[in-house]
mmCIF file of C-alpha atoms and ligand atoms in Angstrom:
data_model
loop_
_atom_site.group_PDB
_atom_site.id
_atom_site.type_symbol
_atom_site.label_atom_id
_atom_site.label_comp_id
_atom_site.label_asym_id
_atom_site.label_seq_id
_atom_site.Cartn_x
_atom_site.Cartn_y
_atom_site.Cartn_z
ATOM 1 C CA MET A 1 -24.657 -16.324 7.117
ATOM 2 C CA VAL A 2 -21.539 -14.903 6.104
ATOM 3 C CA SER A 3 -21.078 -11.236 6.121
ATOM 4 C CA ALA A 4 -18.922 -9.164 3.704
ATOM 5 C CA ILE A 5 -18.228 -5.294 3.800
ATOM 6 C CA HIS A 6 -21.063 -3.237 2.976
ATOM 7 C CA HIS A 7 -19.987 0.084 2.802
ATOM 8 C CA VAL A 8 -16.725 1.890 3.864
ATOM 9 C CA THR A 9 -17.455 5.417 5.414
ATOM 10 C CA ALA A 10 -14.779 8.577 5.400
ATOM 11 C CA ILE A 11 -14.230 12.151 6.398
ATOM 12 C CA SER A 12 -12.843 14.128 3.313
ATOM 13 C CA GLY A 13 -12.238 17.736 3.183
ATOM 14 C CA PRO A 14 -13.586 19.984 0.881
ATOM 15 C CA ALA A 15 -16.799 18.270 -0.775
ATOM 16 C CA LYS A 16 -16.372 19.551 -4.305
ATOM 17 C CA ARG A 17 -13.027 18.370 -4.699
ATOM 18 C CA ASN A 18 -14.083 14.644 -3.241
ATOM 19 C CA LEU A 19 -17.201 14.836 -5.572
ATOM 20 C CA ASP A 20 -14.686 15.452 -8.527
ATOM 21 C CA PHE A 21 -12.760 12.727 -7.639
ATOM 22 C CA TYR A 22 -14.378 9.662 -6.911
ATOM 23 C CA THR A 23 -17.090 10.403 -10.035
ATOM 24 C CA ARG A 24 -14.816 11.819 -12.600
ATOM 25 C CA VAL A 25 -11.096 10.464 -11.748
ATOM 26 C CA LEU A 26 -12.058 6.904 -10.693
ATOM 27 C CA GLY A 27 -15.206 7.034 -12.761
ATOM 28 C CA GLN A 28 -17.859 5.804 -9.602
ATOM 29 C CA ARG A 29 -21.700 6.393 -9.687
ATOM 30 C CA PHE A 30 -22.574 9.448 -7.405
ATOM 31 C CA VAL A 31 -25.251 7.143 -6.187
ATOM 32 C CA LYS A 32 -26.998 9.150 -3.074
ATOM 33 C CA LYS A 33 -26.650 12.928 -2.371
ATOM 34 C CA THR A 34 -27.428 13.499 1.242
ATOM 35 C CA VAL A 35 -26.356 14.688 4.926
ATOM 36 C CA ASN A 36 -25.519 13.379 7.381
ATOM 37 C CA PHE A 37 -27.988 12.243 10.043
ATOM 38 C CA ASP A 38 -26.520 13.145 12.983
ATOM 39 C CA ASP A 39 -25.138 16.766 11.941
ATOM 40 C CA PRO A 40 -27.774 17.556 8.859
ATOM 41 C CA GLY A 41 -25.404 20.735 8.703
ATOM 42 C CA THR A 42 -22.983 18.403 6.454
ATOM 43 C CA TYR A 43 -23.117 16.374 3.131
ATOM 44 C CA HIS A 44 -22.931 12.662 3.152
ATOM 45 C CA PHE A 45 -21.983 11.328 -0.334
ATOM 46 C CA TYR A 46 -22.585 7.720 -1.251
ATOM 47 C CA TYR A 47 -20.488 6.463 -4.167
ATOM 48 C CA GLY A 48 -20.720 3.037 -5.742
ATOM 49 C CA ASP A 49 -21.740 0.659 -9.123
ATOM 50 C CA ALA A 50 -24.452 2.056 -11.132
ATOM 51 C CA LEU A 51 -26.994 1.130 -8.166
ATOM 52 C CA GLY A 52 -24.866 1.228 -5.330
ATOM 53 C CA HIS A 53 -24.771 -2.304 -4.468
ATOM 54 C CA PRO A 54 -23.239 -3.236 -1.289
ATOM 55 C CA GLY A 55 -19.627 -4.022 -1.252
ATOM 56 C CA THR A 56 -19.186 -0.954 -3.760
ATOM 57 C CA ILE A 57 -19.949 1.205 -1.484
ATOM 58 C CA LEU A 58 -17.448 4.093 -0.386
ATOM 59 C CA THR A 59 -19.521 7.076 1.599
ATOM 60 C CA PHE A 60 -18.052 10.681 2.790
ATOM 61 C CA PHE A 61 -18.901 13.265 4.910
ATOM 62 C CA PRO A 62 -16.834 16.232 3.493
ATOM 63 C CA TRP A 63 -15.826 19.225 5.627
ATOM 64 C CA ASP A 64 -14.381 22.333 4.041
ATOM 65 C CA HIS A 65 -11.519 22.916 6.803
ATOM 66 C CA VAL A 66 -11.090 19.806 8.922
ATOM 67 C CA ALA A 67 -7.652 18.930 9.185
ATOM 68 C CA PRO A 68 -5.829 16.111 8.081
ATOM 69 C CA GLY A 69 -5.988 12.995 9.726
ATOM 70 C CA ARG A 70 -3.036 11.358 11.443
ATOM 71 C CA LEU A 71 -2.919 7.359 10.409
ATOM 72 C CA GLY A 72 -2.128 5.114 13.767
ATOM 73 C CA ILE A 73 -3.500 2.179 16.310
ATOM 74 C CA GLY A 74 -6.822 1.098 15.776
ATOM 75 C CA GLU A 75 -8.412 2.897 12.688
ATOM 76 C CA THR A 76 -8.339 1.356 7.935
ATOM 77 C CA GLN A 77 -5.133 1.722 6.953
ATOM 78 C CA GLU A 78 -5.947 1.228 3.300
ATOM 79 C CA THR A 79 -9.303 0.644 1.380
ATOM 80 C CA SER A 80 -8.784 -1.370 -2.029
ATOM 81 C CA TYR A 81 -11.026 -1.952 -4.666
ATOM 82 C CA ARG A 82 -11.038 -4.791 -7.547
ATOM 83 C CA VAL A 83 -9.974 -4.399 -11.307
ATOM 84 C CA PRO A 84 -9.255 -6.820 -13.732
ATOM 85 C CA LYS A 85 -5.367 -7.752 -13.491
ATOM 86 C CA ALA A 86 -5.131 -6.490 -17.206
ATOM 87 C CA SER A 87 -6.347 -2.972 -16.389
ATOM 88 C CA LEU A 88 -3.685 -2.036 -14.172
ATOM 89 C CA GLY A 89 -1.488 -0.213 -16.706
ATOM 90 C CA PHE A 90 -4.771 1.903 -17.750
ATOM 91 C CA TRP A 91 -4.708 3.130 -14.577
ATOM 92 C CA THR A 92 -1.313 3.935 -13.752
ATOM 93 C CA HIS A 93 -1.836 5.881 -16.885
ATOM 94 C CA ARG A 94 -4.746 7.660 -15.873
ATOM 95 C CA PHE A 95 -3.173 8.312 -12.503
ATOM 96 C CA ILE A 96 -0.109 9.644 -14.030
ATOM 97 C CA GLU A 97 -2.067 11.392 -16.805
ATOM 98 C CA MET A 98 -4.425 13.231 -14.031
ATOM 99 C CA GLY A 99 -1.724 13.635 -11.152
ATOM 100 C CA VAL A 100 -2.962 11.055 -8.728
ATOM 101 C CA VAL A 101 -0.342 10.250 -6.446
ATOM 102 C CA HIS A 102 0.808 6.474 -6.298
ATOM 103 C CA GLY A 103 3.029 4.236 -5.738
ATOM 104 C CA ASN A 104 4.579 1.672 -7.712
ATOM 105 C CA LEU A 105 2.586 -1.872 -8.681
ATOM 106 C CA GLU A 106 3.675 -4.351 -5.397
ATOM 107 C CA GLN A 107 3.387 -7.879 -4.791
ATOM 108 C CA ARG A 108 0.878 -8.811 -2.231
ATOM 109 C CA PHE A 109 -0.370 -12.093 -0.994
ATOM 110 C CA GLY A 110 0.206 -13.105 -4.835
ATOM 111 C CA GLU A 111 -1.449 -10.138 -6.226
ATOM 112 C CA SER A 112 -0.490 -6.906 -8.053
ATOM 113 C CA VAL A 113 -1.453 -4.261 -6.323
ATOM 114 C CA LEU A 114 -1.287 -0.364 -6.950
ATOM 115 C CA PRO A 115 -1.571 1.712 -3.883
ATOM 116 C CA PHE A 116 -2.797 5.611 -4.433
ATOM 117 C CA ARG A 117 -4.438 8.691 -2.586
ATOM 118 C CA ASP A 118 -7.420 10.343 -2.957
ATOM 119 C CA PRO A 119 -6.580 14.301 -2.622
ATOM 120 C CA ASP A 120 -7.160 14.132 1.520
ATOM 121 C CA GLY A 121 -4.736 11.644 1.506
ATOM 122 C CA MET A 122 -6.406 8.608 1.550
ATOM 123 C CA ARG A 123 -5.002 5.526 1.332
ATOM 124 C CA LEU A 124 -6.414 3.458 -1.551
ATOM 125 C CA ALA A 125 -5.568 0.469 -3.944
ATOM 126 C CA LEU A 126 -6.477 -1.191 -7.048
ATOM 127 C CA VAL A 127 -5.701 -5.230 -6.629
ATOM 128 C CA GLY A 128 -5.440 -6.505 -10.155
ATOM 129 C CA ILE A 129 -7.676 -10.017 -10.303
ATOM 130 C CA ASP A 130 -7.625 -12.654 -13.001
ATOM 131 C CA GLY A 131 -11.180 -14.086 -14.624
ATOM 132 C CA ILE A 132 -13.138 -10.615 -13.656
ATOM 133 C CA GLU A 133 -13.506 -8.686 -17.355
ATOM 134 C CA SER A 134 -16.712 -10.272 -17.493
ATOM 135 C CA GLU A 135 -18.437 -8.601 -14.543
ATOM 136 C CA PRO A 136 -20.341 -6.164 -14.818
ATOM 137 C CA ALA A 137 -19.223 -2.631 -13.938
ATOM 138 C CA TYR A 138 -20.354 1.074 -14.381
ATOM 139 C CA ALA A 139 -18.472 2.789 -17.432
ATOM 140 C CA VAL A 140 -18.149 6.423 -17.607
ATOM 141 C CA ALA A 141 -16.375 8.877 -20.340
ATOM 142 C CA GLY A 142 -12.745 7.994 -20.320
ATOM 143 C CA ILE A 143 -13.176 4.453 -18.321
ATOM 144 C CA PRO A 144 -14.101 1.795 -20.361
ATOM 145 C CA GLU A 145 -16.494 -1.166 -18.866
ATOM 146 C CA GLU A 146 -13.484 -3.553 -19.526
ATOM 147 C CA HIS A 147 -11.184 -0.974 -16.811
ATOM 148 C CA ALA A 148 -13.664 0.383 -14.518
ATOM 149 C CA LEU A 149 -13.775 -0.858 -10.940
ATOM 150 C CA ARG A 150 -15.558 -3.977 -9.689
ATOM 151 C CA GLY A 151 -16.434 -3.069 -6.181
ATOM 152 C CA PHE A 152 -14.216 -3.636 -3.190
ATOM 153 C CA GLN A 153 -11.845 -6.142 -2.475
ATOM 154 C CA GLY A 154 -11.235 -4.960 1.098
ATOM 155 C CA VAL A 155 -9.628 -3.170 3.833
ATOM 156 C CA THR A 156 -6.467 -3.240 6.006
ATOM 157 C CA LEU A 157 -7.047 -2.616 9.992
ATOM 158 C CA LEU A 158 -3.741 -1.473 11.792
ATOM 159 C CA LEU A 159 -4.241 -2.866 14.843
ATOM 160 C CA ASP A 160 -2.109 -3.198 18.190
ATOM 161 C CA LYS A 161 -3.140 -7.228 18.510
ATOM 162 C CA ILE A 162 -4.903 -8.270 16.003
ATOM 163 C CA GLU A 163 -6.783 -11.839 17.946
ATOM 164 C CA ALA A 164 -9.641 -10.262 19.750
ATOM 165 C CA THR A 165 -10.496 -8.471 16.201
ATOM 166 C CA ALA A 166 -9.573 -11.402 14.635
ATOM 167 C CA ALA A 167 -12.319 -13.740 16.628
ATOM 168 C CA VAL A 168 -15.097 -11.364 16.169
ATOM 169 C CA LEU A 169 -14.248 -11.229 12.230
ATOM 170 C CA THR A 170 -14.648 -15.258 12.284
ATOM 171 C CA ASP A 171 -17.400 -15.991 14.537
ATOM 172 C CA VAL A 172 -19.651 -12.807 14.109
ATOM 173 C CA PHE A 173 -18.962 -12.450 10.741
ATOM 174 C CA GLY A 174 -18.270 -16.039 9.143
ATOM 175 C CA PHE A 175 -14.692 -14.778 7.548
ATOM 176 C CA GLU A 176 -12.061 -17.520 7.440
ATOM 177 C CA LYS A 177 -8.173 -16.946 7.816
ATOM 178 C CA VAL A 178 -6.789 -17.527 4.548
ATOM 179 C CA ALA A 179 -3.251 -16.598 4.838
ATOM 180 C CA LYS A 180 -0.224 -14.700 6.413
ATOM 181 C CA GLU A 181 2.661 -12.027 4.871
ATOM 182 C CA GLY A 182 4.660 -10.380 7.712
ATOM 183 C CA THR A 183 2.402 -8.523 9.830
ATOM 184 C CA ILE A 184 -0.596 -9.283 8.032
ATOM 185 C CA THR A 185 -3.027 -11.975 8.602
ATOM 186 C CA ARG A 186 -5.847 -11.867 5.987
ATOM 187 C CA TYR A 187 -9.476 -13.202 6.608
ATOM 188 C CA LYS A 188 -12.247 -13.722 3.707
ATOM 189 C CA ALA A 189 -15.688 -13.847 3.480
ATOM 190 C CA PRO A 190 -16.263 -17.623 1.678
ATOM 191 C CA GLY A 191 -18.726 -17.268 -0.932
ATOM 192 C CA HIS A 192 -18.535 -13.057 -1.503
ATOM 193 C CA ALA A 193 -16.626 -12.114 -4.730
ATOM 194 C CA ILE A 194 -16.558 -8.127 -3.577
ATOM 195 C CA GLY A 195 -15.803 -6.969 -0.139
ATOM 196 C CA SER A 196 -14.508 -10.178 1.125
ATOM 197 C CA ILE A 197 -11.448 -9.702 2.640
ATOM 198 C CA VAL A 198 -10.378 -7.965 5.460
ATOM 199 C CA ASP A 199 -6.791 -7.591 6.596
ATOM 200 C CA LEU A 200 -5.269 -7.253 9.917
ATOM 201 C CA ARG A 201 -2.119 -5.396 10.451
ATOM 202 C CA GLU A 202 -0.865 -6.646 14.035
ATOM 203 C CA ALA A 203 1.584 -3.312 14.401
ATOM 204 C CA GLY A 204 2.388 -3.359 18.043
ATOM 205 C CA GLU A 205 2.753 -0.055 20.387
ATOM 206 C CA PHE A 206 2.350 2.599 17.464
ATOM 207 C CA LEU A 207 0.760 6.277 17.742
ATOM 208 C CA PRO A 208 -3.084 5.960 18.350
ATOM 209 C CA ALA A 209 -4.693 7.630 15.437
ATOM 210 C CA ARG A 210 -6.110 10.965 15.164
ATOM 211 C CA PRO A 211 -8.936 11.107 12.865
ATOM 212 C CA GLY A 212 -9.430 13.876 10.333
ATOM 213 C CA ALA A 213 -9.552 14.401 6.395
ATOM 214 C CA GLY A 214 -8.430 11.023 4.822
ATOM 215 C CA SER A 215 -9.717 8.924 7.847
ATOM 216 C CA VAL A 216 -11.564 6.104 7.567
ATOM 217 C CA HIS A 217 -14.957 6.455 10.000
ATOM 218 C CA HIS A 218 -16.331 3.191 10.204
ATOM 219 C CA VAL A 219 -16.449 -0.078 7.866
ATOM 220 C CA ALA A 220 -20.151 -1.541 7.388
ATOM 221 C CA PHE A 221 -20.575 -5.450 7.383
ATOM 222 C CA ARG A 222 -23.309 -7.038 5.822
ATOM 223 C CA ALA A 223 -26.943 -8.626 7.121
ATOM 224 C CA ALA A 224 -29.123 -9.698 4.941
ATOM 225 C CA SER A 225 -32.056 -8.953 7.187
ATOM 226 C CA ASP A 226 -32.861 -7.481 10.390
ATOM 227 C CA ALA A 227 -32.913 -11.157 11.955
ATOM 228 C CA ASP A 228 -29.297 -11.731 10.602
ATOM 229 C CA GLN A 229 -28.494 -8.200 11.963
ATOM 230 C CA GLN A 230 -30.048 -9.267 15.273
ATOM 231 C CA ALA A 231 -28.486 -12.621 15.373
ATOM 232 C CA MET A 232 -24.886 -11.193 14.771
ATOM 233 C CA ALA A 233 -25.455 -8.783 17.825
ATOM 234 C CA GLU A 234 -26.764 -10.976 20.220
ATOM 235 C CA LYS A 235 -23.493 -13.521 19.297
ATOM 236 C CA LEU A 236 -21.116 -10.189 19.691
ATOM 237 C CA GLN A 237 -23.137 -10.093 23.142
ATOM 238 C CA LYS A 238 -22.754 -13.444 24.191
ATOM 239 C CA ASN A 239 -19.420 -14.694 23.307
ATOM 240 C CA HIS A 240 -17.063 -11.219 23.094
ATOM 241 C CA GLY A 241 -19.001 -9.491 25.398
ATOM 242 C CA MET A 242 -19.793 -6.405 23.154
ATOM 243 C CA ARG A 243 -23.159 -4.133 22.968
ATOM 244 C CA THR A 244 -24.512 -2.662 19.636
ATOM 245 C CA THR A 245 -26.283 0.593 19.508
ATOM 246 C CA GLU A 246 -30.416 0.494 19.226
ATOM 247 C CA GLN A 247 -30.848 -0.096 15.286
ATOM 248 C CA LYS A 248 -30.831 3.391 13.348
ATOM 249 C CA ASP A 249 -32.792 3.695 10.379
ATOM 250 C CA ARG A 250 -30.357 5.097 7.167
ATOM 251 C CA ASP A 251 -33.128 5.040 4.673
ATOM 252 C CA TYR A 252 -31.060 3.469 2.349
ATOM 253 C CA PHE A 253 -30.031 0.300 5.205
ATOM 254 C CA ARG A 254 -30.447 0.011 8.679
ATOM 255 C CA SER A 255 -27.651 -0.191 11.197
ATOM 256 C CA VAL A 256 -26.268 -1.049 14.230
ATOM 257 C CA TYR A 257 -23.182 -0.128 15.543
ATOM 258 C CA PHE A 258 -20.227 -1.183 17.714
ATOM 259 C CA ARG A 259 -16.538 -0.183 18.378
ATOM 260 C CA SER A 260 -14.472 -3.617 17.583
ATOM 261 C CA PRO A 261 -11.894 -5.011 19.844
ATOM 262 C CA GLY A 262 -8.832 -3.044 18.125
ATOM 263 C CA GLY A 263 -10.930 0.392 18.006
ATOM 264 C CA VAL A 264 -12.199 0.082 14.907
ATOM 265 C CA LEU A 265 -15.992 1.332 14.477
ATOM 266 C CA PHE A 266 -18.139 -1.336 13.261
ATOM 267 C CA GLU A 267 -21.409 -1.007 11.753
ATOM 268 C CA ILE A 268 -23.594 -3.951 10.456
ATOM 269 C CA ALA A 269 -25.857 -2.334 7.911
ATOM 270 C CA THR A 270 -29.214 -4.444 6.198
ATOM 271 C CA ASP A 271 -28.588 -5.288 1.988
ATOM 272 C CA ASP A 272 -32.187 -3.810 1.891
ATOM 273 C CA PRO A 273 -33.624 -1.115 0.518
ATOM 274 C CA GLY A 274 -30.751 0.172 -0.875
ATOM 275 C CA PHE A 275 -30.351 3.617 -3.089
ATOM 276 C CA ALA A 276 -33.382 2.958 -5.736
ATOM 277 C CA VAL A 277 -36.193 3.291 -2.489
ATOM 278 C CA ASN A 278 -36.474 7.253 -2.882
ATOM 279 C CA GLU A 279 -35.348 8.154 -6.712
ATOM 280 C CA PRO A 280 -35.372 6.432 -9.867
ATOM 281 C CA VAL A 281 -32.503 4.531 -10.935
ATOM 282 C CA GLU A 282 -32.017 6.952 -13.901
ATOM 283 C CA SER A 283 -31.232 9.851 -11.466
ATOM 284 C CA LEU A 284 -29.410 8.295 -8.769
ATOM 285 C CA GLY A 285 -27.733 11.185 -6.471
ATOM 286 C CA MET A 286 -28.694 14.615 -8.344
ATOM 287 C CA ALA A 287 -31.376 15.786 -5.888
ATOM 288 C CA LEU A 288 -30.738 16.227 -2.286
ATOM 289 C CA LYS A 289 -32.121 13.307 -0.142
ATOM 290 C CA LEU A 290 -33.023 14.365 3.177
ATOM 291 C CA PRO A 291 -34.557 12.045 5.670
ATOM 292 C CA LYS A 292 -38.637 12.319 6.595
ATOM 293 C CA GLY A 293 -37.638 14.154 9.829
ATOM 294 C CA LEU A 294 -35.423 16.653 8.344
ATOM 295 C CA GLU A 295 -37.678 17.420 5.503
ATOM 296 C CA SER A 296 -39.061 20.314 7.199
ATOM 297 C CA HIS A 297 -35.694 22.133 7.286
ATOM 298 C CA ARG A 298 -34.753 21.547 3.885
ATOM 299 C CA ALA A 299 -34.281 25.836 3.592
ATOM 300 C CA GLU A 300 -31.787 25.859 6.302
ATOM 301 C CA ILE A 301 -30.110 22.582 5.543
ATOM 302 C CA GLU A 302 -29.639 23.391 1.888
ATOM 303 C CA ALA A 303 -28.666 27.211 2.762
ATOM 304 C CA VAL A 304 -25.349 26.086 5.288
ATOM 305 C CA LEU A 305 -24.294 22.984 2.792
ATOM 306 C CA PRO A 306 -21.487 23.923 0.936
ATOM 307 C CA ASP A 307 -21.429 24.656 -2.778
ATOM 308 C CA ILE A 308 -20.856 21.847 -5.250
ATOM 309 C CA SER A 309 -22.340 23.257 -8.308
ATOM 310 C CA GLY A 310 -19.864 23.355 -11.467
ATOM 311 C CA VAL A 311 -18.870 19.538 -10.702
ATOM 312 C CA ASP A 312 -18.769 17.832 -14.352
ATOM 313 C CA ILE A 313 -20.144 14.173 -12.980
ATOM 314 C CA PRO A 314 -20.105 12.253 -15.823
ATOM 315 C CA ALA A 315 -23.605 10.962 -17.278
ATOM 316 C CA TYR A 316 -25.087 7.960 -16.227
ATOM 317 C CA HIS A 317 -25.071 5.204 -18.841
ATOM 318 C CA PRO A 318 -26.834 1.990 -18.044
ATOM 319 C CA ALA A 319 -25.247 -1.185 -18.406
ATOM 320 C CA THR A 320 -24.372 -2.487 -21.642
ATOM 321 C CA HIS A 321 -24.680 -6.156 -20.581
HETATM 322 ZN ZN1 ZN B 401 -22.040 3.516 7.890
#
């Protein structure tokens, strides 16, 4: 079994601004409105494609007054999405029109890449890929299906040394080393179209990361089943001397966590049951969903969560094909 990226979880500033950016500006679907199970006074927002398939899910813990993070060693430097190559012009225009901070088009590993930032300074990029125009994508007002994001390409991890992390990627998750460009070595999950790239950037001695708004909290990798997850955890212990946490039920997947050798927090999350497990596909993300153990505290939780009323979340349209 070869894994790939399941989701990426990051820290953001004000919840409203985050919700507006990912749904309206980037056109991602708000697939789940819940709370941080370990800190229920904080929202946990999930964005993805129409159903929040693994490989499309970016999630946030929004905190109104969190200080900005500082990029450094042992964290995710950039998270990238796939778009049809011909759509990069559409996105450049949209970013200019909407005041999104972005860079110039770059060439990396033979691909055209448009780097940009979210309102908290999180480092993101669109990677133009040929031949993916016909893949289904979630369309919203202002972003026709032909230009919509098509899941993650992957992440870039900024590390002191890359060997031990590379060994986990290849041995435990089944990635393969496919290319090297400058200080970046590219690893790819064979057989996966989305969420299949992890770039390891070896930076040597550099400032350590200081987490805050715009920082990635962890990167989750896919497990097809509990047995698959357990097999990966056993391999991690036997071949790399690393233990995962106990399995935690996150309602939409079941997870174990471990600190990867380079310092980045990794998770292994099951593909099932997904986001439609407790609300209809048509209304994903509309109601606040709490884990069973917190349902009896709903009133107190709702009272402390920040106000997110008034965000103009684009309406759900079923796929046209
Ligand atoms: Zn996670």
